[in-house]
Short mmCIF file of C-alpha atoms in Angstrom, two decimals:
data_model
loop_
_atom_site.label_atom_id
_atom_site.label_comp_id
_atom_site.label_asym_id
_atom_site.label_seq_id
_atom_site.Cartn_x
_atom_site.Cartn_y
_atom_site.Cartn_z
CA MET P 45 -0.83 -9.70 47.36
CA THR P 46 -4.29 -9.84 48.86
CA ASP P 47 -4.88 -6.17 49.62
CA THR P 48 -5.75 -3.90 46.73
CA PRO P 49 -2.92 -1.33 46.59
CA ASN P 50 -3.29 2.37 45.87
CA ILE P 51 -3.15 3.01 42.13
CA VAL P 52 -2.48 6.43 40.59
CA PHE P 53 -3.18 6.62 36.86
CA TYR P 54 -1.53 9.52 34.98
CA HIS P 55 -3.15 10.02 31.58
CA TYR P 56 -5.07 12.28 29.25
CA SER P 57 -8.49 11.36 27.94
CA TYR P 58 -7.86 10.74 24.25
CA SER P 59 -4.62 8.79 24.50
CA PRO P 60 -5.26 5.41 22.81
CA TYR P 61 -2.64 3.81 25.05
CA ALA P 62 -4.27 5.20 28.18
CA ARG P 63 -7.54 3.63 27.08
CA ARG P 64 -5.90 0.22 27.30
CA ILE P 65 -5.21 0.72 31.00
CA GLN P 66 -8.54 2.40 31.72
CA TRP P 67 -10.36 -0.55 30.14
CA TYR P 68 -8.34 -2.99 32.20
CA LEU P 69 -9.10 -1.18 35.46
CA LEU P 70 -12.81 -0.98 34.62
CA LEU P 71 -13.11 -4.60 33.55
CA ARG P 72 -11.44 -5.82 36.71
CA GLY P 73 -13.12 -3.36 39.06
CA LEU P 74 -9.79 -2.11 40.45
CA PRO P 75 -10.27 1.23 42.25
CA TYR P 76 -7.84 3.96 41.25
CA ASN P 77 -7.07 7.65 41.44
CA GLU P 78 -6.56 9.47 38.16
CA CYS P 79 -4.34 12.50 37.67
CA VAL P 80 -5.27 13.96 34.29
CA GLN P 81 -2.34 15.39 32.35
CA PRO P 82 -2.02 17.87 29.49
CA ALA P 83 -1.72 16.27 26.07
CA THR P 84 1.56 18.11 25.46
CA MET P 85 4.74 18.64 27.46
CA PRO P 86 5.63 19.78 30.07
CA ARG P 87 3.95 17.60 32.69
CA PRO P 88 5.09 18.92 36.08
CA ASP P 89 2.88 16.45 37.97
CA ILE P 90 5.01 13.58 36.69
CA ALA P 91 8.26 15.51 37.13
CA ARG P 92 7.46 15.75 40.86
CA LEU P 93 8.09 12.03 41.07
CA GLY P 94 11.54 12.46 39.53
CA VAL P 95 10.35 10.96 36.23
CA ARG P 96 11.28 12.52 32.86
CA HIS P 97 9.59 9.95 30.62
CA ARG P 98 7.06 11.67 28.35
CA ARG P 99 4.85 8.85 27.13
CA ILE P 100 1.35 8.47 28.54
CA PRO P 101 0.06 6.63 30.47
CA ILE P 102 2.18 6.23 33.57
CA VAL P 103 0.88 4.23 36.52
CA ALA P 104 2.08 4.28 40.11
CA ILE P 105 1.24 1.39 42.40
CA GLY P 106 2.41 2.39 45.83
CA ARG P 107 5.86 3.97 45.40
CA ASP P 108 6.59 1.94 42.26
CA VAL P 109 6.14 3.79 38.96
CA TYR P 110 5.58 1.86 35.74
CA LEU P 111 6.21 2.81 32.11
CA ASP P 112 4.71 1.20 28.99
CA THR P 113 1.22 -0.27 28.93
CA ARG P 114 2.47 -3.81 28.36
CA LEU P 115 4.44 -3.79 31.60
CA ILE P 116 1.65 -1.91 33.39
CA MET P 117 -0.96 -4.53 32.52
CA GLY P 118 1.39 -7.29 33.56
CA LYS P 119 1.83 -5.69 36.97
CA LEU P 120 -1.91 -5.07 37.40
CA GLU P 121 -2.43 -8.76 36.68
CA LEU P 122 -0.52 -9.52 39.90
CA ILE P 123 -3.20 -7.85 42.01
CA GLN P 124 -5.46 -10.58 43.32
CA PRO P 125 -9.10 -9.91 44.27
CA SER P 126 -9.40 -8.52 47.81
CA SER P 127 -13.19 -8.20 47.71
CA PRO P 128 -16.08 -9.53 45.60
CA ALA P 129 -16.07 -6.23 43.69
CA VAL P 130 -12.59 -6.93 42.28
CA ARG P 131 -12.61 -9.50 39.52
CA PRO P 132 -9.84 -12.01 38.77
CA PRO P 133 -6.96 -11.22 36.40
CA LEU P 134 -7.93 -10.99 32.74
CA GLY P 135 -4.98 -12.83 31.23
CA PHE P 136 -4.03 -16.46 30.85
CA GLY P 137 -0.39 -16.05 31.75
CA LEU P 138 -0.63 -14.88 35.37
CA ASN P 139 -3.88 -16.44 36.54
CA PRO P 140 -3.05 -19.82 38.07
CA SER P 141 -6.69 -20.38 39.12
CA ASP P 142 -7.87 -20.36 35.50
CA LYS P 143 -8.33 -23.99 34.48
CA LYS P 144 -8.47 -23.06 30.79
CA ALA P 145 -5.01 -21.54 30.77
CA SER P 146 -2.85 -22.96 28.00
CA ALA P 147 0.39 -22.27 26.24
CA GLU P 148 -1.54 -21.53 23.05
CA ALA P 149 -3.74 -18.90 24.71
CA LEU P 150 -0.76 -17.18 26.30
CA ALA P 151 1.10 -17.25 23.00
CA LEU P 152 -1.89 -15.69 21.27
CA GLU P 153 -2.01 -12.88 23.83
CA ARG P 154 1.62 -12.10 23.17
CA LEU P 155 1.37 -12.37 19.40
CA LEU P 156 -1.57 -9.94 19.38
CA ASN P 157 0.59 -7.64 21.48
CA VAL P 158 3.25 -7.83 18.77
CA LEU P 159 0.69 -7.22 16.00
CA THR P 160 -0.63 -3.99 17.49
CA ASN P 161 2.44 -2.68 19.31
CA ASP P 162 5.53 -3.78 17.40
CA SER P 163 4.43 -3.91 13.77
CA GLY P 164 4.26 -0.16 13.17
CA LEU P 165 0.45 -0.32 13.16
CA PHE P 166 0.07 2.61 15.55
CA LEU P 167 2.18 4.91 13.37
CA GLU P 168 0.06 3.99 10.35
CA ALA P 169 -3.11 4.54 12.39
CA ALA P 170 -1.83 7.93 13.54
CA ARG P 171 -1.49 8.98 9.90
CA LEU P 172 -5.26 8.50 9.57
CA ILE P 173 -6.20 11.12 12.17
CA PRO P 174 -8.53 13.48 10.26
CA GLY P 175 -7.06 16.90 9.57
CA ASP P 176 -10.10 18.65 11.04
CA VAL P 177 -9.47 17.24 14.53
CA PRO P 178 -8.81 20.38 16.64
CA ALA P 179 -5.48 19.11 17.97
CA MET P 180 -4.16 18.70 14.42
CA LYS P 181 -4.69 22.42 13.82
CA ASP P 182 -2.85 23.42 17.00
CA PRO P 183 0.79 24.42 16.28
CA VAL P 184 1.75 23.68 19.89
CA PHE P 185 0.42 20.14 19.55
CA GLY P 186 2.16 19.74 16.19
CA LYS P 187 5.51 20.82 17.60
CA ASP P 188 5.07 18.54 20.60
CA ARG P 189 4.34 15.54 18.40
CA MET P 190 7.39 16.24 16.27
CA ASP P 191 9.40 15.89 19.47
CA PHE P 192 7.48 12.72 20.33
CA PHE P 193 7.97 11.04 16.95
CA GLY P 194 11.43 12.49 16.34
CA GLY P 195 10.25 14.41 13.26
CA PRO P 196 7.13 14.99 11.14
CA LEU P 197 4.54 12.24 11.37
CA ASN P 198 3.81 11.70 7.67
CA PRO P 199 7.23 11.31 5.99
CA ARG P 200 8.45 7.74 5.77
CA PRO P 201 12.06 6.60 5.52
CA LYS P 202 13.39 6.88 1.99
CA LYS P 203 13.86 3.60 0.16
CA PRO P 204 16.09 2.93 -2.82
CA VAL P 205 14.28 2.67 -6.15
CA SER P 206 15.34 1.56 -9.58
CA ALA P 207 14.14 2.48 -13.05
CA PRO P 208 14.46 0.93 -16.51
CA SER P 209 17.82 1.48 -18.14
CA GLY P 210 18.05 4.92 -19.70
CA ALA P 211 15.00 6.29 -17.91
CA SER P 212 15.33 9.31 -15.67
CA SER P 213 14.74 8.42 -12.04
CA PRO P 214 15.47 9.54 -8.51
CA THR P 215 18.84 8.68 -7.08
CA ALA P 216 19.29 5.33 -5.41
CA SER P 217 18.76 6.88 -1.96
CA GLU P 218 15.39 8.43 -2.83
CA GLU P 219 11.87 7.24 -3.54
CA PRO P 220 9.18 8.81 -5.70
CA THR P 221 7.28 11.56 -3.97
CA ALA P 222 3.70 10.89 -2.89
CA SER P 223 0.77 13.19 -2.30
CA LYS P 224 -0.77 13.41 1.14
CA ALA P 225 -3.76 11.53 -0.26
CA LEU P 226 -1.53 8.68 -1.42
CA GLU P 227 0.33 8.53 1.89
CA ARG P 228 -3.02 8.39 3.66
CA ALA P 229 -4.20 5.60 1.36
CA GLU P 230 -1.01 3.65 2.03
CA ALA P 231 -1.54 3.99 5.78
CA LEU P 232 -5.14 2.86 5.42
CA ALA P 233 -4.00 -0.18 3.43
CA GLU P 234 -1.74 -1.21 6.33
CA VAL P 235 -4.57 -0.82 8.84
CA ARG P 236 -6.87 -2.82 6.54
CA HIS P 237 -4.26 -5.56 6.40
CA ALA P 238 -4.20 -5.84 10.19
CA ALA P 239 -8.01 -5.71 10.32
CA SER P 240 -8.18 -8.52 7.78
CA ILE P 241 -6.01 -10.74 9.95
CA LEU P 242 -8.60 -10.53 12.74
CA GLU P 243 -11.64 -10.65 10.44
CA THR P 244 -10.54 -13.78 8.59
CA THR P 245 -9.00 -15.77 11.45
CA LEU P 246 -9.84 -15.23 15.11
CA LEU P 247 -13.21 -13.57 14.53
CA ALA P 248 -14.18 -15.60 11.48
CA ASP P 249 -16.07 -18.29 13.42
CA GLY P 250 -18.37 -15.74 15.07
CA ARG P 251 -16.90 -16.02 18.56
CA THR P 252 -17.81 -13.26 21.01
CA TRP P 253 -14.31 -12.73 22.41
CA ILE P 254 -10.86 -13.54 21.08
CA LEU P 255 -10.17 -16.45 23.43
CA SER P 256 -13.83 -17.54 23.69
CA THR P 257 -13.94 -16.30 27.28
CA GLU P 258 -17.07 -15.14 29.10
CA GLY P 259 -15.97 -11.52 28.83
CA PRO P 260 -13.12 -9.51 27.32
CA SER P 261 -9.64 -10.74 28.22
CA ILE P 262 -6.22 -9.18 27.84
CA ALA P 263 -6.15 -10.70 24.34
CA ASP P 264 -9.14 -8.53 23.40
CA ILE P 265 -7.51 -5.41 24.84
CA GLU P 266 -4.27 -6.17 23.01
CA ALA P 267 -6.04 -6.62 19.68
CA ILE P 268 -8.81 -4.04 19.71
CA TRP P 269 -7.27 -0.75 20.77
CA PRO P 270 -5.98 0.73 17.44
CA PHE P 271 -9.19 -0.13 15.60
CA HIS P 272 -11.37 1.12 18.45
CA TRP P 273 -9.39 4.38 18.51
CA LEU P 274 -9.80 5.02 14.80
CA ALA P 275 -13.47 3.98 14.80
CA SER P 276 -14.15 6.71 17.38
CA MET P 277 -12.95 9.44 14.95
CA PRO P 278 -15.39 10.32 12.14
CA GLY P 279 -13.55 10.33 8.82
CA ALA P 280 -10.56 8.30 10.00
CA PHE P 281 -11.27 5.51 7.51
CA LEU P 282 -11.61 7.75 4.43
CA ASP P 283 -8.84 7.10 1.91
CA GLY P 284 -8.09 10.72 1.04
CA SER P 285 -9.27 10.46 -2.57
CA GLY P 286 -12.25 12.72 -1.96
CA SER P 287 -14.69 9.83 -1.95
CA GLU P 288 -17.10 9.63 0.98
CA GLU P 289 -16.94 5.84 0.83
CA ALA P 290 -14.90 4.53 3.75
CA GLY P 291 -11.96 2.29 3.03
CA LEU P 292 -12.69 0.28 6.17
CA ASP P 293 -16.20 -0.14 7.58
CA ALA P 294 -18.76 -2.58 8.96
CA VAL P 295 -19.82 -3.67 5.48
CA GLN P 296 -16.33 -4.87 4.58
CA PHE P 297 -15.37 -6.03 8.09
CA PRO P 298 -18.65 -6.98 9.81
CA LYS P 299 -17.14 -9.24 12.47
CA LEU P 300 -14.48 -6.69 13.45
CA PHE P 301 -17.02 -3.90 13.89
CA ALA P 302 -19.49 -6.16 15.72
CA TRP P 303 -16.66 -7.05 18.13
CA ILE P 304 -15.92 -3.35 18.69
CA ASP P 305 -19.62 -2.72 19.39
CA ARG P 306 -19.74 -5.58 21.92
CA PHE P 307 -16.63 -4.29 23.61
CA ASN P 308 -18.10 -0.78 23.85
CA ARG P 309 -21.27 -2.13 25.46
CA VAL P 310 -19.30 -4.04 28.08
CA VAL P 311 -17.12 -1.02 28.89
CA ARG P 312 -20.13 1.29 29.15
CA ALA P 313 -21.88 -1.16 31.46
CA ALA P 314 -18.77 -1.49 33.64
CA ARG P 315 -18.53 2.28 33.91
CA LYS P 316 -22.23 2.62 34.77
CA ASP P 317 -22.14 -0.17 37.36
CA GLN P 318 -19.03 1.20 39.12
CA PRO P 319 -19.61 4.96 39.49
CA GLY P 320 -17.16 5.33 42.37
CA LEU P 321 -14.35 3.24 40.92
CA SER P 322 -12.12 6.22 40.09
CA LYS P 323 -11.44 9.48 41.85
CA ARG P 324 -9.84 12.47 40.16
CA ILE P 325 -6.97 14.07 42.08
CA ASP P 326 -4.58 16.91 41.30
CA GLY P 327 -0.81 16.75 40.99
CA ASP P 328 -0.17 17.68 44.63
CA GLU P 329 -2.48 14.95 45.87
CA ALA P 330 -1.01 12.42 43.45
CA ALA P 331 2.57 13.18 44.49
CA GLN P 332 1.61 12.99 48.17
CA GLU P 333 -0.03 9.62 47.66
CA VAL P 334 2.87 8.14 45.69
CA LEU P 335 5.80 9.58 47.64
CA THR P 336 4.44 8.62 51.07
CA ALA P 337 3.45 5.08 50.07
CA GLN P 338 5.35 1.88 50.68
CA PHE P 339 7.05 0.06 47.84
CA TRP P 340 4.57 -2.45 46.41
CA ASP P 341 6.34 -4.43 43.72
CA PRO P 342 7.92 -7.75 44.68
CA LEU P 343 11.09 -6.65 42.86
CA SER P 344 11.29 -3.53 45.05
CA ASN P 345 11.05 -5.48 48.30
CA VAL P 346 13.87 -7.95 47.75
CA SER P 347 17.58 -7.49 47.32
CA SER P 348 18.93 -5.85 44.19
CA TYR P 349 19.74 -8.11 41.28
CA ILE P 350 21.48 -8.04 37.95
CA ASP P 351 21.60 -10.87 35.44
CA THR P 352 25.35 -11.19 35.04
CA LYS P 353 24.92 -13.42 31.99
CA ASP P 354 22.86 -10.80 30.16
CA PRO P 355 24.81 -9.66 27.07
CA VAL P 356 23.87 -6.00 27.57
CA ALA P 357 24.86 -6.07 31.23
CA ARG P 358 28.21 -7.57 30.30
CA ALA P 359 28.93 -5.29 27.34
CA ALA P 360 27.93 -2.12 29.24
CA SER P 361 29.61 -3.23 32.48
CA LEU P 362 26.39 -2.64 34.40
CA VAL P 363 26.55 -3.01 38.16
CA ILE P 364 24.03 -2.44 40.92
CA GLY P 365 24.04 1.16 42.14
CA LYS P 366 25.62 2.51 38.97
CA HIS P 367 23.95 5.56 37.44
CA VAL P 368 22.32 4.66 34.16
CA VAL P 369 20.18 6.40 31.59
CA LEU P 370 16.92 4.78 30.49
CA TRP P 371 14.84 5.68 27.45
CA PRO P 372 12.42 4.18 24.88
CA THR P 373 13.82 3.28 21.49
CA ASP P 374 10.86 4.18 19.28
CA THR P 375 8.94 7.32 20.38
CA GLY P 376 9.58 9.87 23.10
CA LYS P 377 13.32 9.23 22.89
CA SER P 378 14.33 12.79 23.77
CA HIS P 379 13.12 12.44 27.38
CA LYS P 380 15.53 10.19 29.22
CA ASP P 381 15.48 9.08 32.86
CA VAL P 382 18.61 8.87 34.96
CA GLY P 383 18.89 6.91 38.19
CA LYS P 384 20.67 4.21 40.14
CA LEU P 385 20.35 0.73 38.72
CA VAL P 386 18.44 -1.54 41.10
CA ARG P 387 17.46 -4.54 38.99
CA PHE P 388 18.32 -5.70 35.49
CA CYS P 389 16.37 -8.79 34.45
CA PRO P 390 15.62 -10.34 31.06
CA ASP P 391 12.21 -8.64 30.88
CA GLU P 392 12.43 -5.63 33.18
CA VAL P 393 14.76 -2.90 34.39
CA VAL P 394 14.31 -0.96 37.64
CA ILE P 395 16.10 2.26 38.53
CA GLU P 396 15.84 4.50 41.60
CA VAL P 397 14.93 8.11 40.79
CA ALA P 398 13.98 11.24 42.72
CA ALA P 399 12.97 14.79 41.89
CA SER P 400 15.91 16.13 43.93
CA GLU P 401 18.65 14.87 46.22
CA ASP P 402 16.53 15.23 49.34
CA ALA P 403 13.23 14.10 47.78
CA PRO P 404 11.73 10.66 48.43
CA LYS P 405 12.98 7.99 46.06
CA VAL P 406 10.69 6.01 43.77
CA MET P 407 11.37 2.82 41.87
CA LEU P 408 10.94 3.37 38.13
CA HIS P 409 10.14 0.19 36.19
CA ALA P 410 10.37 -0.27 32.43
CA PRO P 411 10.32 -3.29 30.15
CA ARG P 412 13.60 -4.34 28.56
CA HIS P 413 11.91 -4.73 25.19
CA GLY P 414 11.65 -1.34 23.51
CA PHE P 415 13.88 0.43 26.04
CA ARG P 416 17.60 1.03 26.19
CA VAL P 417 19.83 1.18 29.27
CA ARG P 418 23.31 2.67 29.21
CA PRO P 419 25.79 3.87 31.81
CA VAL P 420 25.45 7.64 32.10
CA ASP P 421 28.97 8.21 30.79
CA GLY P 422 28.13 6.13 27.69
CA ALA P 423 24.70 7.52 26.92
CA GLU P 424 23.82 8.57 23.41
CA GLY P 425 21.77 11.59 22.51
CA PRO P 426 21.55 15.05 24.05
CA ARG P 427 23.51 15.85 27.17
CA LEU P 428 21.47 15.22 30.29
#
């Protein structure tokens, strides 16, 4: 893969997940077209590709469309420099030319991915969005996010509680009620816990970047994004008690905030030094570029494949060409994609989708982790 392929980046500006991909593209100097989307559904530009998935960002490379930032970054890592302006991959796992690559560094990348993506940290961070942010006052945005999260953002699952014998208490299926201020403080405590992990371990020795690299690596992107997102919102670190003293700041976490400042300087410099790196296009132009392109992904240019020893493939009787439904298991679950199964591997699933029967087909790629695949006749949830 020596030629830099055409990249179309569907996003909206204040998505914290989209920032992960935008940073990656900037830091590597990969040219791309961006198709800016509304923050709320519907998104007809994406529907033109035959894709129902509602989470942002979505990236198309050629006629392959990718969901989930973890898979997207992994695919972008496969693009090798085709000119001096394009820098080498940022990760340790897919960069065979990097002499420093080690099992420990790759493991650290992946563990940081788990810390910020699989631990519930984002949901806690989302509870810290200040109430005076304009979007939080918009009923359309509020309704859309209820669909995204599957219900109100603040309530947590009820947990059984017990009380001393003879004392009045909630039933075993309930928990004591909490004020909004207390729920906010609890969310802030979780974010502080994650911040402390970085402050007292990886950043404790004063290193510039997580893996002691010359510049930010994928490990930095994996670790920094929720803290960077909150730090960009004035008031996000207040605990809700009415005090103006932040519960998380540069005084308490000096190394964390110095790292965020360094990262910001590098990103600003990359943006300034590469003014023509991105081009904004509309939905018509984006669809034209994607739907007339060649398939780019190695998995799209070889024969179909299914791991017949995979327990899900066996239990669901999955076969190549069978119509399946694909959806994320955490957020955005109400928007499911349906298509023909093309590949089913331990780490990735690929289905063929189209906006209509006579429309060009695209290959839709999703990670196995965090997504569910079922035969259409066995799908759960609303009727498709």
